[in-house]
Short mmCIF file of C-alpha atoms in Angstrom, two decimals:
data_model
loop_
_atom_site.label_atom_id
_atom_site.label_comp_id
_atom_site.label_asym_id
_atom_site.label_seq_id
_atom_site.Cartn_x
_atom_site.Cartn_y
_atom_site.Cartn_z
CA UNK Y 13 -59.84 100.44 141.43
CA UNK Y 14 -62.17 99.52 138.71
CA UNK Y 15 -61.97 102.00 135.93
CA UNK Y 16 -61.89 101.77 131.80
CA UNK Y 17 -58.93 101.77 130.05
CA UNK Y 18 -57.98 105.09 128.23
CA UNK Y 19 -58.24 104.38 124.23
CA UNK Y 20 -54.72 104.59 123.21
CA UNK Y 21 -53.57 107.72 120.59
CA UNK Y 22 -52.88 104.97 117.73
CA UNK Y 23 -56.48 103.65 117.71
CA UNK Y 24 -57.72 107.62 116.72
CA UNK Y 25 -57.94 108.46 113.37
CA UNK Y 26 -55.07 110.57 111.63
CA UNK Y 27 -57.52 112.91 109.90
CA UNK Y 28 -60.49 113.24 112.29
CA UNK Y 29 -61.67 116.48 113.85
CA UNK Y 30 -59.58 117.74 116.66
CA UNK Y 31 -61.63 119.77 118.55
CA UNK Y 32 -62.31 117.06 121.05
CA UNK Y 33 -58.76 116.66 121.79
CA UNK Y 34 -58.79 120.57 122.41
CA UNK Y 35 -61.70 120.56 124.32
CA UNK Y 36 -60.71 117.27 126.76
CA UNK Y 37 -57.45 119.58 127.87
CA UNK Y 38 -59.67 121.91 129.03
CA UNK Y 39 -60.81 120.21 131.81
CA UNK Y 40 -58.72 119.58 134.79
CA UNK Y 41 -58.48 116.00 136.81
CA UNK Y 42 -60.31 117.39 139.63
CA UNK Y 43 -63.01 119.12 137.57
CA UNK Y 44 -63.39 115.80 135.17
CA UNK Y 45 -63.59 113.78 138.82
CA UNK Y 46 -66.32 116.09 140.04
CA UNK Y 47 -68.28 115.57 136.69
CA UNK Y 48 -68.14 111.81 137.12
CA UNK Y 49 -69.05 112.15 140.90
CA UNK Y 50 -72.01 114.02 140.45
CA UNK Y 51 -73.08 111.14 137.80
CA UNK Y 52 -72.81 108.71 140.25
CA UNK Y 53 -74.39 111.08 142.48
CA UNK Y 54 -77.32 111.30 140.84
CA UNK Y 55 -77.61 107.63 140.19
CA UNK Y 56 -77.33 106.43 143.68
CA UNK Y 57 -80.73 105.86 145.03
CA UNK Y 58 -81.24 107.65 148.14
CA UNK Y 59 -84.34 105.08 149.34
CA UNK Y 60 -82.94 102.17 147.41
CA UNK Y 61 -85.18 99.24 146.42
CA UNK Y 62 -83.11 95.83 147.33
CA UNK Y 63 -83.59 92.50 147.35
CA UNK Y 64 -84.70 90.67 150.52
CA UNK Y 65 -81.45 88.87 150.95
CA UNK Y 66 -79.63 92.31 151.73
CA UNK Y 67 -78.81 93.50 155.13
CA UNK Y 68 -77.81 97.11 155.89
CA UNK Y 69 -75.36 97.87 158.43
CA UNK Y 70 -74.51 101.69 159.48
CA UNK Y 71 -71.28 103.23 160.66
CA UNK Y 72 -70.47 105.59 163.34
CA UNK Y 73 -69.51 108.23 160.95
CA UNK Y 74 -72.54 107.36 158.69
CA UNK Y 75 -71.29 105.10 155.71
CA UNK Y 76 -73.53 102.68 154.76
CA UNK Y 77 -72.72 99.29 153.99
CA UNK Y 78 -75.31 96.59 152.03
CA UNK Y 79 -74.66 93.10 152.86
CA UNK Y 80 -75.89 90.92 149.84
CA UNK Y 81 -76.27 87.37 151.19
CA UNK Y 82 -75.63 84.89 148.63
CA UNK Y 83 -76.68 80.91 147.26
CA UNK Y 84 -73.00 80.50 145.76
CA UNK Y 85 -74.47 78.37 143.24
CA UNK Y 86 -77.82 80.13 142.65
CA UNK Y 87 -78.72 82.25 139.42
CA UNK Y 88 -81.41 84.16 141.59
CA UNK Y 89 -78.35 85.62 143.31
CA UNK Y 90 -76.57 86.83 140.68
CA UNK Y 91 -79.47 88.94 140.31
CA UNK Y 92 -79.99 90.61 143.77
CA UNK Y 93 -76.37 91.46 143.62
CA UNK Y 94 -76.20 93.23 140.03
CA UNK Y 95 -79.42 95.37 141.28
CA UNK Y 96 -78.05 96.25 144.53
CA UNK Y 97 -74.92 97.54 142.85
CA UNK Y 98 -76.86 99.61 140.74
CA UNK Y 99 -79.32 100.84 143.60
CA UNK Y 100 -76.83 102.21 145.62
CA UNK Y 101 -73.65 103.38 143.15
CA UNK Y 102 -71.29 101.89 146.00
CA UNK Y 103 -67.67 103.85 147.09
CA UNK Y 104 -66.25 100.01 147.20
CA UNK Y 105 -67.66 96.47 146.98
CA UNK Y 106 -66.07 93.91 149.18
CA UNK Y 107 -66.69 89.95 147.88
CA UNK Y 108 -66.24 86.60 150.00
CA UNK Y 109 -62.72 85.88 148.35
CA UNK Y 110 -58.96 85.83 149.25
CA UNK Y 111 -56.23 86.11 146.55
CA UNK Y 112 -56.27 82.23 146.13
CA UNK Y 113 -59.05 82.76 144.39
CA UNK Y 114 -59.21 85.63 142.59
CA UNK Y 115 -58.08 83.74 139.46
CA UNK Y 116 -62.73 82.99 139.77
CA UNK Y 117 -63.38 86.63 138.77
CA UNK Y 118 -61.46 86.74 135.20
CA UNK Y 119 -62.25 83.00 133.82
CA UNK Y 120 -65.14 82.25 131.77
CA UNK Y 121 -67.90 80.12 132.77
CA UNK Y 122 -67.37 77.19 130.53
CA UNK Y 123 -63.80 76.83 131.78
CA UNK Y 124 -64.73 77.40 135.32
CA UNK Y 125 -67.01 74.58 135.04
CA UNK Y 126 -65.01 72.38 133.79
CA UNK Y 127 -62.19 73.54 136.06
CA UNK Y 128 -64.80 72.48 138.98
CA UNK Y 129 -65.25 68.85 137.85
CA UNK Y 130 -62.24 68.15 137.55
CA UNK Y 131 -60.30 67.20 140.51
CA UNK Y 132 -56.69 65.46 139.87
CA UNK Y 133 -53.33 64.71 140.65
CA UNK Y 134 -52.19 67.93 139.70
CA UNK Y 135 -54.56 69.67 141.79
CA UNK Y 136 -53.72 68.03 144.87
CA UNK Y 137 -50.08 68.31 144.14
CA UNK Y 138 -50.45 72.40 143.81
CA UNK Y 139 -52.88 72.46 146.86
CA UNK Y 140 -50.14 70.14 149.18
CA UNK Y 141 -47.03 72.20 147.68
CA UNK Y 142 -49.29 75.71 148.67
CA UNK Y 143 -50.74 74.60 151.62
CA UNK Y 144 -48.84 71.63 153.08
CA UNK Y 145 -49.91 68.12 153.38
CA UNK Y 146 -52.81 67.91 155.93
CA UNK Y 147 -54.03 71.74 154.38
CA UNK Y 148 -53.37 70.80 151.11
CA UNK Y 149 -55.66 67.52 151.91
CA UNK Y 150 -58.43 69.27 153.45
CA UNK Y 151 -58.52 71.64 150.29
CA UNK Y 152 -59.07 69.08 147.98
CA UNK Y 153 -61.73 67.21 150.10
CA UNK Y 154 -63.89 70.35 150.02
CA UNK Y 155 -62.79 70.84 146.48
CA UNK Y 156 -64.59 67.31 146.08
CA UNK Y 157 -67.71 68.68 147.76
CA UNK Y 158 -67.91 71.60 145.68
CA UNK Y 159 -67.01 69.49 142.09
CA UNK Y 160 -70.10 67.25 143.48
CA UNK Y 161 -72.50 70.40 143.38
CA UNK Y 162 -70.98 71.79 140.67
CA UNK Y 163 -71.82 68.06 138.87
CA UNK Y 164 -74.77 67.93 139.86
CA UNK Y 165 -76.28 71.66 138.99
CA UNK Y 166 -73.91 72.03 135.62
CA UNK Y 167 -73.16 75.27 137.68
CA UNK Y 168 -69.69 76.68 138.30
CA UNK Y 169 -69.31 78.85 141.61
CA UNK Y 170 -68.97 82.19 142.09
CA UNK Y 171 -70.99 83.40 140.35
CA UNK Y 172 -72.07 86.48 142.30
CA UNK Y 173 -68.40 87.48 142.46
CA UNK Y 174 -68.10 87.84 138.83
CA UNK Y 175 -71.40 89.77 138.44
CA UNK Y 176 -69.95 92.21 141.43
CA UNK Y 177 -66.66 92.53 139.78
CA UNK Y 178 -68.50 93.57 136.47
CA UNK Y 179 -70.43 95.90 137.88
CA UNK Y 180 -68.45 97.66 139.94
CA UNK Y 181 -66.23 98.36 137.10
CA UNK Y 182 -69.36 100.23 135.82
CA UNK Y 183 -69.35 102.50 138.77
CA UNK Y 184 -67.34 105.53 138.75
CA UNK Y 185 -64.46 105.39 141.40
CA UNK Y 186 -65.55 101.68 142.75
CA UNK Y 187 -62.85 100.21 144.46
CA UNK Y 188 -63.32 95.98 144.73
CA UNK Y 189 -61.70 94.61 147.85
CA UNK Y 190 -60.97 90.98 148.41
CA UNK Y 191 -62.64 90.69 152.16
CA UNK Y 192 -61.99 86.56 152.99
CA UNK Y 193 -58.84 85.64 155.18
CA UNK Y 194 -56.31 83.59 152.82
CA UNK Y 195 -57.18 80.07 152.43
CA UNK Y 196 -53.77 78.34 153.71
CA UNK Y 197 -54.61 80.18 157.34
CA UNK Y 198 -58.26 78.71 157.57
CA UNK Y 199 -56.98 75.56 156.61
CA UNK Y 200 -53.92 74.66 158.56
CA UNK Y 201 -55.97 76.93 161.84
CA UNK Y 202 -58.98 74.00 160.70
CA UNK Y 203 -56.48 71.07 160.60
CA UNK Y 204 -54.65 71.97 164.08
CA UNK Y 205 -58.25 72.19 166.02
CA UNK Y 206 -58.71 68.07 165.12
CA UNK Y 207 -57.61 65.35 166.80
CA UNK Y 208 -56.47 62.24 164.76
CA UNK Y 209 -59.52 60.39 164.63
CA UNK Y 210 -61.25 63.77 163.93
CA UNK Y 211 -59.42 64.16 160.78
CA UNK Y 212 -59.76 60.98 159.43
CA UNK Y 213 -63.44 61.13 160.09
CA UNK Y 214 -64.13 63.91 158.94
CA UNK Y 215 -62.23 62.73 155.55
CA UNK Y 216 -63.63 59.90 155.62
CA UNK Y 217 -67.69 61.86 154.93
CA UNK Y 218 -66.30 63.94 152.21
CA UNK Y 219 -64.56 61.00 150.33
CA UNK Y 220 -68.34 59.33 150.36
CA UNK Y 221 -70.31 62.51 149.41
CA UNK Y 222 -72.96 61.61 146.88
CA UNK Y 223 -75.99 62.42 147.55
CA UNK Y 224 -78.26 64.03 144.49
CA UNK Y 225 -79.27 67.93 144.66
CA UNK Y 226 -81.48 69.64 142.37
CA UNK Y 227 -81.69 73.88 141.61
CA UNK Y 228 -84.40 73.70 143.56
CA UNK Y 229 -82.61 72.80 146.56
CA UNK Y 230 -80.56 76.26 145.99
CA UNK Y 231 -82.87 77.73 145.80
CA UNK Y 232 -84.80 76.45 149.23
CA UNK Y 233 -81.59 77.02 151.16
CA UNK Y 234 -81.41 80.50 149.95
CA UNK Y 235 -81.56 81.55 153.32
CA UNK Y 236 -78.75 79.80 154.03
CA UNK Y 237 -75.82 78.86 151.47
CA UNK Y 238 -76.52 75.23 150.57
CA UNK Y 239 -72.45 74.67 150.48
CA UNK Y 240 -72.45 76.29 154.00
CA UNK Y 241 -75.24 74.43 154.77
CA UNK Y 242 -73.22 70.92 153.71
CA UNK Y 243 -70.31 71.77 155.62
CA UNK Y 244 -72.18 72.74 158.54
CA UNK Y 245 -73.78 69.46 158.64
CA UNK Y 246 -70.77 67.79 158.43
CA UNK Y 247 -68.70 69.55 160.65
CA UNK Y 248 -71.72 69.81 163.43
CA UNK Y 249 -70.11 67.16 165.49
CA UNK Y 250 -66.52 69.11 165.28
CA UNK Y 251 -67.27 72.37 166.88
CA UNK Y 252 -63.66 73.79 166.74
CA UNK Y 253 -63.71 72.98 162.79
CA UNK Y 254 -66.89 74.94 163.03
CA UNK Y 255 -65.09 77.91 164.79
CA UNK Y 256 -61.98 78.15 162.63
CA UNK Y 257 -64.36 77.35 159.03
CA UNK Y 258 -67.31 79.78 159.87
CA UNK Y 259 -67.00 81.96 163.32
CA UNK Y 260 -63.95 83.04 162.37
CA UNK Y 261 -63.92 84.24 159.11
CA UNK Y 262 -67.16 86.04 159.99
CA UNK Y 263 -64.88 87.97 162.42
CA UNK Y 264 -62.30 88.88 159.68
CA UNK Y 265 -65.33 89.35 156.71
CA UNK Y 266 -66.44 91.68 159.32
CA UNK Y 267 -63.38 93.57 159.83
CA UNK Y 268 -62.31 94.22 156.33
CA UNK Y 269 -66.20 95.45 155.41
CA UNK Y 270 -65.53 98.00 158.38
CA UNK Y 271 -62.28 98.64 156.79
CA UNK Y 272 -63.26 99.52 153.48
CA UNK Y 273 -66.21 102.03 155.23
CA UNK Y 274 -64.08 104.50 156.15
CA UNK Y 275 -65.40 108.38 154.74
CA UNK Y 276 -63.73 108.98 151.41
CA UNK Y 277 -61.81 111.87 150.76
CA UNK Y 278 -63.09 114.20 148.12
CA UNK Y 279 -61.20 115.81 145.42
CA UNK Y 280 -59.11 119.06 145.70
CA UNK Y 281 -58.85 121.70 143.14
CA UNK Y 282 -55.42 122.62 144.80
CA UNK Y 283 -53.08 121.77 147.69
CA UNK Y 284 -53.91 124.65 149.36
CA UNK Y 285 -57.48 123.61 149.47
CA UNK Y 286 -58.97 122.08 152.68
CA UNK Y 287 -59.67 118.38 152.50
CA UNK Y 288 -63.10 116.70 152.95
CA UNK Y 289 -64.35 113.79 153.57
CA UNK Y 290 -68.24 112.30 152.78
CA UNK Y 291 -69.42 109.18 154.43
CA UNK Y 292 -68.24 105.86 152.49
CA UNK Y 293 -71.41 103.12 150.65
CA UNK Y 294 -70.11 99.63 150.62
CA UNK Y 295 -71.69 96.56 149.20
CA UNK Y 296 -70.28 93.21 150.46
CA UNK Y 297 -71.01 89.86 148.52
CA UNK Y 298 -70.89 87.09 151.08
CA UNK Y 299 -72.59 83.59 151.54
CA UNK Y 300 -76.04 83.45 153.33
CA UNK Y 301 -74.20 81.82 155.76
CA UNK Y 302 -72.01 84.19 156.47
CA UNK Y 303 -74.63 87.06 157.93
CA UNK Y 304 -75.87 86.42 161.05
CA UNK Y 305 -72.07 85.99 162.23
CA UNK Y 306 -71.78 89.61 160.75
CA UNK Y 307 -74.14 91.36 162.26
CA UNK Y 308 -73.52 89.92 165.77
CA UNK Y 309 -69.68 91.39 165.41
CA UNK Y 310 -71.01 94.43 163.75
CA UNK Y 311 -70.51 97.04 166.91
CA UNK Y 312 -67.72 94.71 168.81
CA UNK Y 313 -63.94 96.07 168.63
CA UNK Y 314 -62.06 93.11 166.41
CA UNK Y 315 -58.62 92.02 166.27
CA UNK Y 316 -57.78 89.63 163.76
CA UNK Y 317 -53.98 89.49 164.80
CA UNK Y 318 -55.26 86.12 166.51
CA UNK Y 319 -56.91 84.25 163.90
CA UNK Y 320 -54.42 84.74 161.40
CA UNK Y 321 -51.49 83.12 163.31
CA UNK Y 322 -51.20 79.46 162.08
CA UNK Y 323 -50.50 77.24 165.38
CA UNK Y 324 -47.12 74.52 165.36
CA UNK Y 325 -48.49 71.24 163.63
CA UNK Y 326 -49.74 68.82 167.09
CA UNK Y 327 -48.85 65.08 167.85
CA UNK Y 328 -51.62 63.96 165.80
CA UNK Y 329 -50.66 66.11 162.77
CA UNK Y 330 -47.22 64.66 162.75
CA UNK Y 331 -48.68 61.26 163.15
CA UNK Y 332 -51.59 61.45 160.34
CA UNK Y 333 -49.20 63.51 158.01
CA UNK Y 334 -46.61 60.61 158.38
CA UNK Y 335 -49.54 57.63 158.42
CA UNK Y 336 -50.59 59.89 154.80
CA UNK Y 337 -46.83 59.83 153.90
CA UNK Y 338 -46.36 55.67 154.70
CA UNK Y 339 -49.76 54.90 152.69
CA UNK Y 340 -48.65 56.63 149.36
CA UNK Y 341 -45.34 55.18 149.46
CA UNK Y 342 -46.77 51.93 150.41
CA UNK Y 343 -49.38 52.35 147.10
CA UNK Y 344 -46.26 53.10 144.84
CA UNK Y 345 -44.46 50.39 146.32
CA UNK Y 346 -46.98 47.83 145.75
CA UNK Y 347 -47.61 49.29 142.36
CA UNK Y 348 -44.07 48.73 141.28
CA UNK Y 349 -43.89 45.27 142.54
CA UNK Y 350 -46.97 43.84 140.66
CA UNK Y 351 -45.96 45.55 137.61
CA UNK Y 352 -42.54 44.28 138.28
CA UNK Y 353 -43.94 40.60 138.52
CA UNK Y 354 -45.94 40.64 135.68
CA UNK Y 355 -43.51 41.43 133.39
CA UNK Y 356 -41.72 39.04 134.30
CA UNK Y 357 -44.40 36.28 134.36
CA UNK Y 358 -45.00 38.01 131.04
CA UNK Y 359 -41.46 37.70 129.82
CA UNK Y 360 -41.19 34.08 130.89
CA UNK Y 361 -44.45 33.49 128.83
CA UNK Y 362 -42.86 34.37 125.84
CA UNK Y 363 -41.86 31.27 123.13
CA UNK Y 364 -38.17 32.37 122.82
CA UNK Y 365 -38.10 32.74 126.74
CA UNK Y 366 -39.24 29.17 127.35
CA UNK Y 367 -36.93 27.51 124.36
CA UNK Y 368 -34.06 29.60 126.34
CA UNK Y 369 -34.92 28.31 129.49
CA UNK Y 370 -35.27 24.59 128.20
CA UNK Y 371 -31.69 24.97 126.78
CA UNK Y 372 -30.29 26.36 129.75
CA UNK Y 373 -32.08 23.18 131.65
CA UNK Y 374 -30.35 20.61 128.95
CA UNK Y 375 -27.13 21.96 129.64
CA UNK Y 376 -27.05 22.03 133.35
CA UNK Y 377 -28.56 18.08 133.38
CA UNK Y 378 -25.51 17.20 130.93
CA UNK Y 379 -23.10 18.85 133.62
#
């Protein structure tokens, strides 16, 4: 729950007045929660003015949820969700991230940037050990996609998510909710829907990604997320990387925003004290992409006990993990034996090496 740390006793001053201290144990936890509601209350905008890129979905039990759809590199986005917050004074605000990524919401821009760009050993290491080879591959390919963007606009992502995380801790009694299914699932579900050649095709159009893109084409594909909007193109001719990338995770974005609009429960005076419940106002930050799936499983019964299971790795996965496997080895392999033979032709070069090696040459011919 997003909510400001109390100021500790030793940052008071010793000699101050204490009739605040008096006065602030007067008032009870649920009185001081009733105060605060009613704030937020009166802030929330019953006809709410909001941006053209939000969608608003209703409940059975009448919580209202406002689905922002975002440009994950657009500025203009930012925006829409920081005034939609404020419109509506949500209950909880639900963002397009798993805990894989939640690392996004504390870091600065400067070192998310540069974070972005960079793309190395390391990185693929942590992503193979996390994920597993073929996941851990497919990660840093899109990785690759989104360090091109981020290149090319001198824009980190995510942008949106920190803005919603900062002002939902502005909101009394905001809870924020991570709403995207885990990244290791997507992947490995992603990598067991391909067939060998698949996979290495598909690798091979993100290795050779390079084509330009200004802020004004963000801006243009506002309607539809311009990384979203990349992949899609890519993965057009793959329609079960298409399923387990995008239809899917619209089922499970879909399910946790439902989730999270359940009525809230008021505050009680005492035990004794009847408890009720008011309908729930959820915001949900998700790529443009993301909302048409949304709203089409909006009033359908989900399950997502399906598309989390991660299927046994197939033929081709065992055969394109061990191809991966063979090609690295054969790299480091090579490597060693070129090094290896230039320092010896290096070593043999040397003045002291050839008088050596003359000597050793007199000696034998006197023998």
């Amino acid at each position: 729950q997003a909510a400001a740390d109390p100021v500790s006793s030793s940052d008071a001053p010793e000699d101050g007045p204490k009739e605040t201290s008096s006065v602030s144990q007067n008032i009870s936890d649920a009185d001081a929660f009733k105060i605060l509601l009613e704030m937020k209350m009166k802030k929330r905008q019953k006809k709410p003015t909001l941006p053209s890129t939000v969608t608003e979905l209703n409940t059975e039990d009448g919580s209202k949820v406002y689905v922002v759809g975002t440009a994950h590199f657009s500025d203009s986005s930012k925006k829409d969700v920081v005034k939609t917050i404020q419109e509506v004074q949500p209950d909880v605000v639900v963002v397009e991230l798993c805990q894989y990524r939640v690392s996004m919401l504390k870091m600065d821009e400067k070192t998310l940037l540069k974070e972005a760009k960079e793309i190395n050993l390391e990185k693929l290491q942590q992503a193979i050990k996390q994920n597993g080879v073929m996941s851990g591959l497919m990660q840093m390919l899109l990785l690759k996609v989104s360090a091109h963007i981020t290149e090319q606009l001198g824009m980190a992502p995510g942008g949106e998510f920190r803005e919603a995380f900062k002002e939902a801790s502005k909101v009394p009694f905001c809870k924020f909710h991570l709403g995207d299914r885990p990244i290791p699932v997507t992947f490995k579900r992603a990598i067991a829907a391909l067939s060998f050649w698949q996979k290495v095709k598909l690798a091979w159009g993100l290795c050779f990604l390079s084509d330009p893109i200004s802020k004004d084409d963000v801006e243009k594909c506002k309607q539809k997320d311009l990384l979203e909007q990349m992949m899609a193109e890519m993965i057009g001719e793959f329609p079960d990387l298409h399923r387990t990338i995008v239809s899917e995770r619209d089922i499970y974005l879909t399910y946790m925003l439902k989730q999270a609009a359940k009525q809230i429960e008021l505050p009680r005076a005492s035990e004794t004290e009847p408890r009720k419940y008011i309908p729930a106002v959820v915001v949900g930050v998700v790529g443009m992409g993301h909302v048409p799936g949304i709203e089409k499983n909006w009033n359908s019964d989900l399950n997502i006990q399906e598309i989390m299971s991660v299927p046994p790795p197939s033929a081709s996965s065992k055969i394109f993990k061990f191809v991966i496997k063979a090609t690295v080895f054969g790299l480091m392999g090579y490597g060693c034996y070129r090094i290896g033979q230039r320092t010896v032709q290096f070593i043999l070069s040397m003045p002291a090496a050839q008088s050596y090696l003359q000597k050793l040459t007199e000696i034998r011919s006197q023998h």
